[in-house]
CSV table of C-alpha atoms and ligand atoms in Angstrom, one decimal:
chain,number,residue,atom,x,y,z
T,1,UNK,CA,136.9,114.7,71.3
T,2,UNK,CA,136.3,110.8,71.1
T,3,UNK,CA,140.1,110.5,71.7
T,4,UNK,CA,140.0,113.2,74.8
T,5,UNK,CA,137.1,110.7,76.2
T,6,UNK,CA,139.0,107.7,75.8
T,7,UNK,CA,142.4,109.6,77.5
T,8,UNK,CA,140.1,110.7,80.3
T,9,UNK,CA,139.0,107.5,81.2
T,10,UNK,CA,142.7,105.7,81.6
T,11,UNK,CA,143.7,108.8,83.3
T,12,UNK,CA,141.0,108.2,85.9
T,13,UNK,CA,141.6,104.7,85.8
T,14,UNK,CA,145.2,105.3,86.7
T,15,UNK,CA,144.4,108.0,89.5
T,16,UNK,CA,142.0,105.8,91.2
T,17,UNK,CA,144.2,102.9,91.0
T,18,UNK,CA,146.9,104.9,92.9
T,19,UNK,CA,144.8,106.2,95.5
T,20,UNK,CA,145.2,104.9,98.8
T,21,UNK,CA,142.1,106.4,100.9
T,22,UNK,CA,138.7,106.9,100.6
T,23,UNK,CA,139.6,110.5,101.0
T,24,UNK,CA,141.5,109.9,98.3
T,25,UNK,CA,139.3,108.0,96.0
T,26,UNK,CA,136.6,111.1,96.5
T,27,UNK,CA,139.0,113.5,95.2
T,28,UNK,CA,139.9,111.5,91.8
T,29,UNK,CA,136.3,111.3,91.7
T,30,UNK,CA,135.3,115.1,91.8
T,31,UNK,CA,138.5,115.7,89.3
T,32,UNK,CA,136.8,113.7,86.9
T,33,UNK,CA,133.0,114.0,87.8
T,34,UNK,CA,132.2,116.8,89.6
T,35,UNK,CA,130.9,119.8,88.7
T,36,UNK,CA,134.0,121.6,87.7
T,37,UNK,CA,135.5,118.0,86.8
T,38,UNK,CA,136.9,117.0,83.2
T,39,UNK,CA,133.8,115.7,82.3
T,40,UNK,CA,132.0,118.1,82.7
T,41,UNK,CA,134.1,120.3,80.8
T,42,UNK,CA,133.8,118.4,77.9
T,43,UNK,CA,130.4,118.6,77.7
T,44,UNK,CA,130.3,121.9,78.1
T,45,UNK,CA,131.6,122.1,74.7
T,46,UNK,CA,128.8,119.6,73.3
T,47,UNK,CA,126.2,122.1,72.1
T,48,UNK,CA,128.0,123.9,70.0
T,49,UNK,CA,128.8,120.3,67.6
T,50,UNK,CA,127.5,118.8,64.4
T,51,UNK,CA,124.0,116.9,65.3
T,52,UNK,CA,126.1,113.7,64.2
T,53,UNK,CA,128.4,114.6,66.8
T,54,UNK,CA,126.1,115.5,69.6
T,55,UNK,CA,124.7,112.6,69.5
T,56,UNK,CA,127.9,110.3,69.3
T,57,UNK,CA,129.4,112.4,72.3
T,58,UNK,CA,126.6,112.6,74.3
T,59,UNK,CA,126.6,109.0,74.5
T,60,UNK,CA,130.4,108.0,74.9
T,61,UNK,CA,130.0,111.0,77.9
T,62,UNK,CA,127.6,108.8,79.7
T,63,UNK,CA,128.6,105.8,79.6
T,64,UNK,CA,132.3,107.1,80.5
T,65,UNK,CA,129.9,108.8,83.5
T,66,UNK,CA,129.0,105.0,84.4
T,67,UNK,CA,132.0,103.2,84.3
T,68,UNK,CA,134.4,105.9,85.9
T,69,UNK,CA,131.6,105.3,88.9
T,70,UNK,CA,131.9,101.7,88.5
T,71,UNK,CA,135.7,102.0,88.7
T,72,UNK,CA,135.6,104.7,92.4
T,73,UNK,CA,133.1,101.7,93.4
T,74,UNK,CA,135.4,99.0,92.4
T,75,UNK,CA,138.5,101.5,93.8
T,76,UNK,CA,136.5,101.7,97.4
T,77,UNK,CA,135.9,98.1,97.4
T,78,UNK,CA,139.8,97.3,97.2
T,79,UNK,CA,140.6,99.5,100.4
T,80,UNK,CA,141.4,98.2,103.7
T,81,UNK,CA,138.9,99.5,105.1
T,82,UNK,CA,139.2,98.3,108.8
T,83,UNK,CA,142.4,101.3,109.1
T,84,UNK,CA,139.6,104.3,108.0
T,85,UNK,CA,136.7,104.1,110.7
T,86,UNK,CA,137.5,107.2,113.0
T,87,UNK,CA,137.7,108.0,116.0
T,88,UNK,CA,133.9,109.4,116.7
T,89,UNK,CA,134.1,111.6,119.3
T,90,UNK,CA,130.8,111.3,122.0
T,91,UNK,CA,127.7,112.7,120.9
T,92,UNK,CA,129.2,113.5,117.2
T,93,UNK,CA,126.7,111.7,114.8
T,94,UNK,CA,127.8,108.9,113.2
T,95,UNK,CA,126.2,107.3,109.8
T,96,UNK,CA,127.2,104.4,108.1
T,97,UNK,CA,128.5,107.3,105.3
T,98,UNK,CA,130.3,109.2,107.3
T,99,UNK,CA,132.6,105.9,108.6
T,100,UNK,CA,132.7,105.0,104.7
T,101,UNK,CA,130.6,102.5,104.9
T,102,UNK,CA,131.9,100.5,107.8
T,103,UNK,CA,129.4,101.3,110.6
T,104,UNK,CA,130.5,100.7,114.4
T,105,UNK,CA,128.7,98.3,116.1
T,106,UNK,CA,129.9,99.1,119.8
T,107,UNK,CA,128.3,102.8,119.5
T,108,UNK,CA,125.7,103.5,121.7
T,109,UNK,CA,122.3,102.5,120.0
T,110,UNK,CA,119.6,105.5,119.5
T,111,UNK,CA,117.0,105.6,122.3
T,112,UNK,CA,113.6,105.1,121.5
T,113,UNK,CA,111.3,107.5,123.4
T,114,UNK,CA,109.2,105.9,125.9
T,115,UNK,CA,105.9,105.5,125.9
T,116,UNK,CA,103.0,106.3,129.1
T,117,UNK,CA,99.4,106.3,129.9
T,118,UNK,CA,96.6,108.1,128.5
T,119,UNK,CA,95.7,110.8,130.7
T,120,UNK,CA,92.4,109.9,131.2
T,121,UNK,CA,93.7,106.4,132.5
T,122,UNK,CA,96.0,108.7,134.6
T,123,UNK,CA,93.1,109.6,136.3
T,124,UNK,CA,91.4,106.9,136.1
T,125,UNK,CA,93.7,105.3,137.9
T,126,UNK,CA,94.3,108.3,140.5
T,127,UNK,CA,90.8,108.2,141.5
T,128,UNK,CA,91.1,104.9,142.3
T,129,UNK,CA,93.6,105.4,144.6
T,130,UNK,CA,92.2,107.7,146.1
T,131,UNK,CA,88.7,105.5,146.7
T,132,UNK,CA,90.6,102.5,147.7
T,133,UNK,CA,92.2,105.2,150.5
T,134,UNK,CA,88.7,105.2,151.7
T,135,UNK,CA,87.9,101.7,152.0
T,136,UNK,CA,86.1,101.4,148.6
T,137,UNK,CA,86.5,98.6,146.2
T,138,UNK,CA,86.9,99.0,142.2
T,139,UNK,CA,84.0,97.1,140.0
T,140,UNK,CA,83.4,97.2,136.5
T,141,UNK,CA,80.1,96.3,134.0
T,142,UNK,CA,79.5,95.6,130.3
T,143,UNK,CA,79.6,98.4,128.2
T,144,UNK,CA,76.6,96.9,126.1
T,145,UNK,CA,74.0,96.8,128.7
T,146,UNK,CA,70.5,95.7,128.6
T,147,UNK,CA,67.6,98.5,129.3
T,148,UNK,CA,67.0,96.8,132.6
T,149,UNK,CA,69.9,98.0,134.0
T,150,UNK,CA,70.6,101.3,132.3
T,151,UNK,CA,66.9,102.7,133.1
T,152,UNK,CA,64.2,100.0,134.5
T,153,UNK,CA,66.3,98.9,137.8
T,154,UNK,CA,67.2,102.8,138.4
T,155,UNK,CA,63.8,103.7,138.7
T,156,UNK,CA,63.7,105.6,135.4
T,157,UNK,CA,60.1,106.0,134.3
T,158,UNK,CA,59.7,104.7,131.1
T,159,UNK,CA,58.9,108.7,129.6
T,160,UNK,CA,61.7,110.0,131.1
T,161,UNK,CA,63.4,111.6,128.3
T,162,UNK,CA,66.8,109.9,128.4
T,163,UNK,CA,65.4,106.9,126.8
T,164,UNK,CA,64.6,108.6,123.8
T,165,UNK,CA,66.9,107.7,120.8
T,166,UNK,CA,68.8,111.1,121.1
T,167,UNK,CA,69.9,110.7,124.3
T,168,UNK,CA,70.7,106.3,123.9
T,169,UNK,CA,72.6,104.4,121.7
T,170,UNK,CA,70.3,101.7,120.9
T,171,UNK,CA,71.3,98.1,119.6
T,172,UNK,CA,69.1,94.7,118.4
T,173,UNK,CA,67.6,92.8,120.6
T,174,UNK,CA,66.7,95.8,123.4
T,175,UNK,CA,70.4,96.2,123.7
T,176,UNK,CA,72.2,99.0,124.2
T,177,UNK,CA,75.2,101.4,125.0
T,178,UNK,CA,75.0,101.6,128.5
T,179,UNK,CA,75.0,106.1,128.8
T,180,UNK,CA,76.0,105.9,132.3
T,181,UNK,CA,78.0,103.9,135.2
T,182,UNK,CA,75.3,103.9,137.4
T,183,UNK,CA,74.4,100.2,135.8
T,184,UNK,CA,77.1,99.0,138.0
T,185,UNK,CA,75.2,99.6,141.0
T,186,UNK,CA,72.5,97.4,140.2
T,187,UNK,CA,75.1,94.2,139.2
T,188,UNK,CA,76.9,94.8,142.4
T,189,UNK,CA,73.5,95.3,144.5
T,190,UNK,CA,71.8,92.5,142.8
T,191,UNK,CA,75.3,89.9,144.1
T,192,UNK,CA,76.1,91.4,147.2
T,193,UNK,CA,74.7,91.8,150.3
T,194,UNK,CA,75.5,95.0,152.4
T,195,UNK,CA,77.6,96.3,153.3
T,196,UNK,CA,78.7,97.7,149.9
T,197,UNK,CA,81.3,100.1,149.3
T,198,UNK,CA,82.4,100.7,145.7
T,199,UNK,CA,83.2,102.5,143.0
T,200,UNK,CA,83.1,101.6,139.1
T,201,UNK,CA,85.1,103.5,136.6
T,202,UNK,CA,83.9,103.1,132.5
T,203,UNK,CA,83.5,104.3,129.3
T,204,UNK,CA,79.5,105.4,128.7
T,205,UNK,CA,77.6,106.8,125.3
T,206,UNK,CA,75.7,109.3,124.3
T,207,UNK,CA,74.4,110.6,120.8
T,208,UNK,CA,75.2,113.9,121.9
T,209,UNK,CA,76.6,116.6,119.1
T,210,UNK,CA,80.6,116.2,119.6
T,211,UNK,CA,81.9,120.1,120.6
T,212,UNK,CA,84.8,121.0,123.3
T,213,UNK,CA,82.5,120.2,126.1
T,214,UNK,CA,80.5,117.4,124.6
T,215,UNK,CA,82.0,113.9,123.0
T,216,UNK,CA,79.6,110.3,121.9
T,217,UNK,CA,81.8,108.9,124.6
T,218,UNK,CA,83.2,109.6,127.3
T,219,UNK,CA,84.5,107.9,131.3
T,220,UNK,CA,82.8,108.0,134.5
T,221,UNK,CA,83.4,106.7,137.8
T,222,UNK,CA,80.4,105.6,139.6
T,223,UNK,CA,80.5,105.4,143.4
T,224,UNK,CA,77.7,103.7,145.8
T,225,UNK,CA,77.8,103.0,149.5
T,226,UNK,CA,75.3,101.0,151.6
T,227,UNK,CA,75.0,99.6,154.8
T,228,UNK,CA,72.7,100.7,157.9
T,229,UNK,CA,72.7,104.6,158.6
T,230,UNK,CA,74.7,105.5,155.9
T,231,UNK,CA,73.5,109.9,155.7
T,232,UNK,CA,74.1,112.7,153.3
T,233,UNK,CA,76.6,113.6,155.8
T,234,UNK,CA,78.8,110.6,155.0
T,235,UNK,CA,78.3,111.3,151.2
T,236,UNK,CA,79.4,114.8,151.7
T,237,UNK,CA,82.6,113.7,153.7
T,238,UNK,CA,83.1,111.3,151.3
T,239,UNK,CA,83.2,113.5,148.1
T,240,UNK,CA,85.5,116.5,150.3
T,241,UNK,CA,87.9,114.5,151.0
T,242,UNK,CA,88.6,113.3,147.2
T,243,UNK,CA,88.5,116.6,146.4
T,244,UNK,CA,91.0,117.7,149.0
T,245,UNK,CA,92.9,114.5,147.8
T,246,UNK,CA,92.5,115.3,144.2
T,247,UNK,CA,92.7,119.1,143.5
T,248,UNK,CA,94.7,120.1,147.1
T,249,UNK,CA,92.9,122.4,149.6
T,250,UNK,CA,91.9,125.4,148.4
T,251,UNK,CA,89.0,123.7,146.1
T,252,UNK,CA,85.8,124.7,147.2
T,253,UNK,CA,83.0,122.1,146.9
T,254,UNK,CA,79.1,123.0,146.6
T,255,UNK,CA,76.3,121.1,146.4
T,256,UNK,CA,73.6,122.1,144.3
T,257,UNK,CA,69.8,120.4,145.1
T,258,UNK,CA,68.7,118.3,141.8
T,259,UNK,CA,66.9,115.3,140.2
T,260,UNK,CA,67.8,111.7,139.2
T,261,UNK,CA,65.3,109.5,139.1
T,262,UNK,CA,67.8,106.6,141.3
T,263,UNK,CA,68.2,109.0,144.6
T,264,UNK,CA,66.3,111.0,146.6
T,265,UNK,CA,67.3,114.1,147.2
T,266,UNK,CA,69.5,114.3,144.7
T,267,UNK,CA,72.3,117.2,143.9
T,268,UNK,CA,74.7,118.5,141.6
T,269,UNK,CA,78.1,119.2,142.8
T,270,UNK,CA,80.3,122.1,141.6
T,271,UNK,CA,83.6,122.4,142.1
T,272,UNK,CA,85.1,125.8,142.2
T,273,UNK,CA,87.2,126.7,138.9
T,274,UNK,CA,90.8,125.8,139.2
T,275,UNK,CA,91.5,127.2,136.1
T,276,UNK,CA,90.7,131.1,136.9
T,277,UNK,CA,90.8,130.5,140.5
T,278,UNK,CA,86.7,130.9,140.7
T,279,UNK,CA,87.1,135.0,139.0
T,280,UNK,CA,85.0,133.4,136.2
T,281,UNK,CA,86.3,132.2,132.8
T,282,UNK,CA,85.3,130.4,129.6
T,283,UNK,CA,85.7,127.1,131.1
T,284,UNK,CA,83.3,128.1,134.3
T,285,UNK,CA,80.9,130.0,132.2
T,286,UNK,CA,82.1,132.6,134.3
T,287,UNK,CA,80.5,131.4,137.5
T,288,UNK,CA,83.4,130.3,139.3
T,289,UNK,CA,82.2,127.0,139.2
T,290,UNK,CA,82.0,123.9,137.4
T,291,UNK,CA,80.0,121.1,137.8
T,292,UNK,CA,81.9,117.9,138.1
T,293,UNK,CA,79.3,115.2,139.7
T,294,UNK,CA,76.2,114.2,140.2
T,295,UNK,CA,74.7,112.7,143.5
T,296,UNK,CA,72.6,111.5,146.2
T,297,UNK,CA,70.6,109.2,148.3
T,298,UNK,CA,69.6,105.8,146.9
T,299,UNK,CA,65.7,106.2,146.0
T,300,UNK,CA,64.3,103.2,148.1
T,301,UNK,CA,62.7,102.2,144.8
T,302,UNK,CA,66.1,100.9,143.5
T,303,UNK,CA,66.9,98.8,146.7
T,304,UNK,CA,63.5,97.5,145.9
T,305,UNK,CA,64.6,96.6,142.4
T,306,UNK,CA,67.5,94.6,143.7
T,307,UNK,CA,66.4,93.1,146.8
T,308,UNK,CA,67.5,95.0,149.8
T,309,UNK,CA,65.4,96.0,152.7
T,310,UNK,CA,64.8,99.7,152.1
T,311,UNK,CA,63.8,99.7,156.0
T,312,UNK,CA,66.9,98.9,156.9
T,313,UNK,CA,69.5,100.2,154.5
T,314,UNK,CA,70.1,103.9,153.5
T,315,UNK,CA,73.3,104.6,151.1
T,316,UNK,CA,74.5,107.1,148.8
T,317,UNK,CA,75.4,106.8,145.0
T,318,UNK,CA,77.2,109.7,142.7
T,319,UNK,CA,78.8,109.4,138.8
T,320,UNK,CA,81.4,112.1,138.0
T,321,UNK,CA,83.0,112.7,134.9
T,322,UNK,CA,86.4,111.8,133.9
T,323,UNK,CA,87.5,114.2,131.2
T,324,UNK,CA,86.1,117.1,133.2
T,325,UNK,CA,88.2,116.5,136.1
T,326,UNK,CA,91.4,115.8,133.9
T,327,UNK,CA,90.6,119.4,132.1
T,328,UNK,CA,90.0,120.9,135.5
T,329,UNK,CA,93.2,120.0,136.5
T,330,UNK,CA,95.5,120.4,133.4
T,331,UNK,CA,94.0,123.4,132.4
T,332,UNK,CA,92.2,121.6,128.7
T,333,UNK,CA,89.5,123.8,127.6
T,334,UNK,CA,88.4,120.8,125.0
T,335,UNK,CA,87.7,117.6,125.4
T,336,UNK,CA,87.9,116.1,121.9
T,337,UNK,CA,92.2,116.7,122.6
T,338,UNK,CA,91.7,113.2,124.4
T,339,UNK,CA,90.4,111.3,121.3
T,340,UNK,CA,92.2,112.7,118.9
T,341,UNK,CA,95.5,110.8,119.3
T,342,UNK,CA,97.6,113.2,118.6
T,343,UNK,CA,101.2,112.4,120.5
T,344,UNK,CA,102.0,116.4,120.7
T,345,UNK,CA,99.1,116.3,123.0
T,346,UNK,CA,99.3,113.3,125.1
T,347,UNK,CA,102.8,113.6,125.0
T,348,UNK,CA,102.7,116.2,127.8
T,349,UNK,CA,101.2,114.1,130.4
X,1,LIG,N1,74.3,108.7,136.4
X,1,LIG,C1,74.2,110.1,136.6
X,1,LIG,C2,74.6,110.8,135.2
X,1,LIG,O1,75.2,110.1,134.4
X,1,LIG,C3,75.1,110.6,137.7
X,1,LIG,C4,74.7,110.1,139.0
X,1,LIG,C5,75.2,108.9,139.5
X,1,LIG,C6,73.8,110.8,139.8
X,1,LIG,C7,74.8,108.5,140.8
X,1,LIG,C8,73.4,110.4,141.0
X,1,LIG,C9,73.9,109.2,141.5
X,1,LIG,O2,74.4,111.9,135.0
């Protein structure tokens, strides 16, 4: 059996040395080492030897294994290779192996996919448009905000309930995470004079349990306008036509009275539900609405607070959410999809 090892191995050597193509080369190869190659059939006759002899073949069989592989290798190398690249037809997939080794350079590359915005900055950025459309201008605050400006200057009593802990994010030095847009206001107020016309888009916090309706943060876009006889009536015309704009014409709007401590009167404004066309469904509570803003009259108290002559000026304010308006429109019934990163999802905007 040592001397059938030994023959093999010329034999292979002599094959390989007469082959002329990689084709070639691949069949002397199997001969020898494939599955049904002479090797293999060798050892096939192994276990029923002397231990002596199982042992001493074993060995010679794998080391034969190595250098027959060294020798297609060496057998390859040899090859003019430049006369074996093929003709690669378009779209037929082409791998360095498959051209045997030699890989095409004037191929067309693979495309890499391209990349977009975040949906939320795809409304973000929407809205915008939209506002600017109506002669507003886009302002932005710090996100870490000091309690003056978050509560004191928006005439928020110091018991109202959202300065508790569970409704603030609360830093050192009476800092905090600012838990609405409506800080803006105040900045802008406090360096302009009126007329002002703006709206601020941001991120806000609150410590509020994370579920599909509820995330620690979230965007809002903050809009104020003030000059002399602004009316309710401008603030309504104001927010129908971004909806008209935004979700098309059959949206409904509704305004709901309310309370916020920065305007007076205040109200909530619904939108009807774009998802079940206002029959009622999970998203509306089945009401047929949703609410999608918060609004009103600036409270004279806060044109106090920043200087402006509460005599003379009226204006509106109102914050709406972001991620509700994205889900309205898209149809998301959860808002941690936005936060989760995961490209499946964002991938369809
Ligand atoms: N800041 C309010 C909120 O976060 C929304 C709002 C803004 C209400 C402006 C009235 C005026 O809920």
């Amino acid at each position: 059996m040592q001397e059938q090892l030994v023959d093999l191995q010329n034999q292979a050597k002599n094959d390989l040395a007469k082959a002329k193509s990689l084709k070639e080369i691949e069949e002397v190869r199997t001969s020898y080492l494939g599955r049904k190659g002479a090797l293999n059939n060798i050892m096939k006759r192994i276990p029923g030897l002397s231990p002596e002899q199982k042992a001493l073949i074993g060995k010679l069989a794998n080391k034969l294994k190595v250098e027959i592989d060294r020798d297609v290798e060496e057998a390859i190398k040899r090859l003019d290779l430049t006369s074996e690249v093929p003709l690669v037809m378009k779209g037929e997939k082409t791998t360095a192996q498959d051209t045997g080794g030699v890989f095409d350079l004037t191929l067309p590359g693979k495309r890499k996919p391209y990349g977009h915005l975040h949906p939320i900055t795809q409304t973000i950025n929407e809205i915008k448009r939209i506002f600017c459309m109506l002669g507003f201008a886009v302002e932005y605050g710090p996100e870490v905000e000091q309690e003056y400006y978050n509560f004191d200057a928006l005439n928020v009593p110091q018991e109202h309930p959202s300065r508790e802990d569970f409704d603030t994010f609360y830093l050192d030095n009476k800092l905090l995470l600012r838990s609405q847009t409506s800080t803006v206001q105040i900045r802008i107020m406090e360096k302009k004079k009126p007329p002002v016309r703006m709206i601020a888009p941001g991120k806000v916090f609150r410590p509020d349990t994370v579920d599909a309706r509820h995330a620690s943060m979230f965007h809002q876009i903050e809009g104020l306008m003030v000059d002399e006889e602004v009316s309710f009536r401008d603030l309504k015309f104001v927010l129908t036509s971004f909806s008209e704009i935004y979700f098309g014409q059959d949206i409904k709007m509704r305004f709901r009275p309310s309370f916020f401590p920065f305007t007076e009167p205040s109200a909530e404004v619904d939108i009807s539900c774009s998802i079940c066309n206002a029959k009622g469904c999970s998203v509306c509570s089945y009401s047929g609405w949703v609410e999608v803003l918060g609004a009103g009259m600036v409270d004279p108290n806060v044109f106090e607070a920043v200087g402006y002559d509460p005599e003379k000026y009226t204006g509106f304010a109102f914050g709406l959410g972001v991620e509700r308006l994205t889900m309205l429109r898209y149809g998301i019934d959860d808002i941690r999809l936005f936060f989760e990163n995961d490209i499946r999802f964002l991938s369809q905007f």
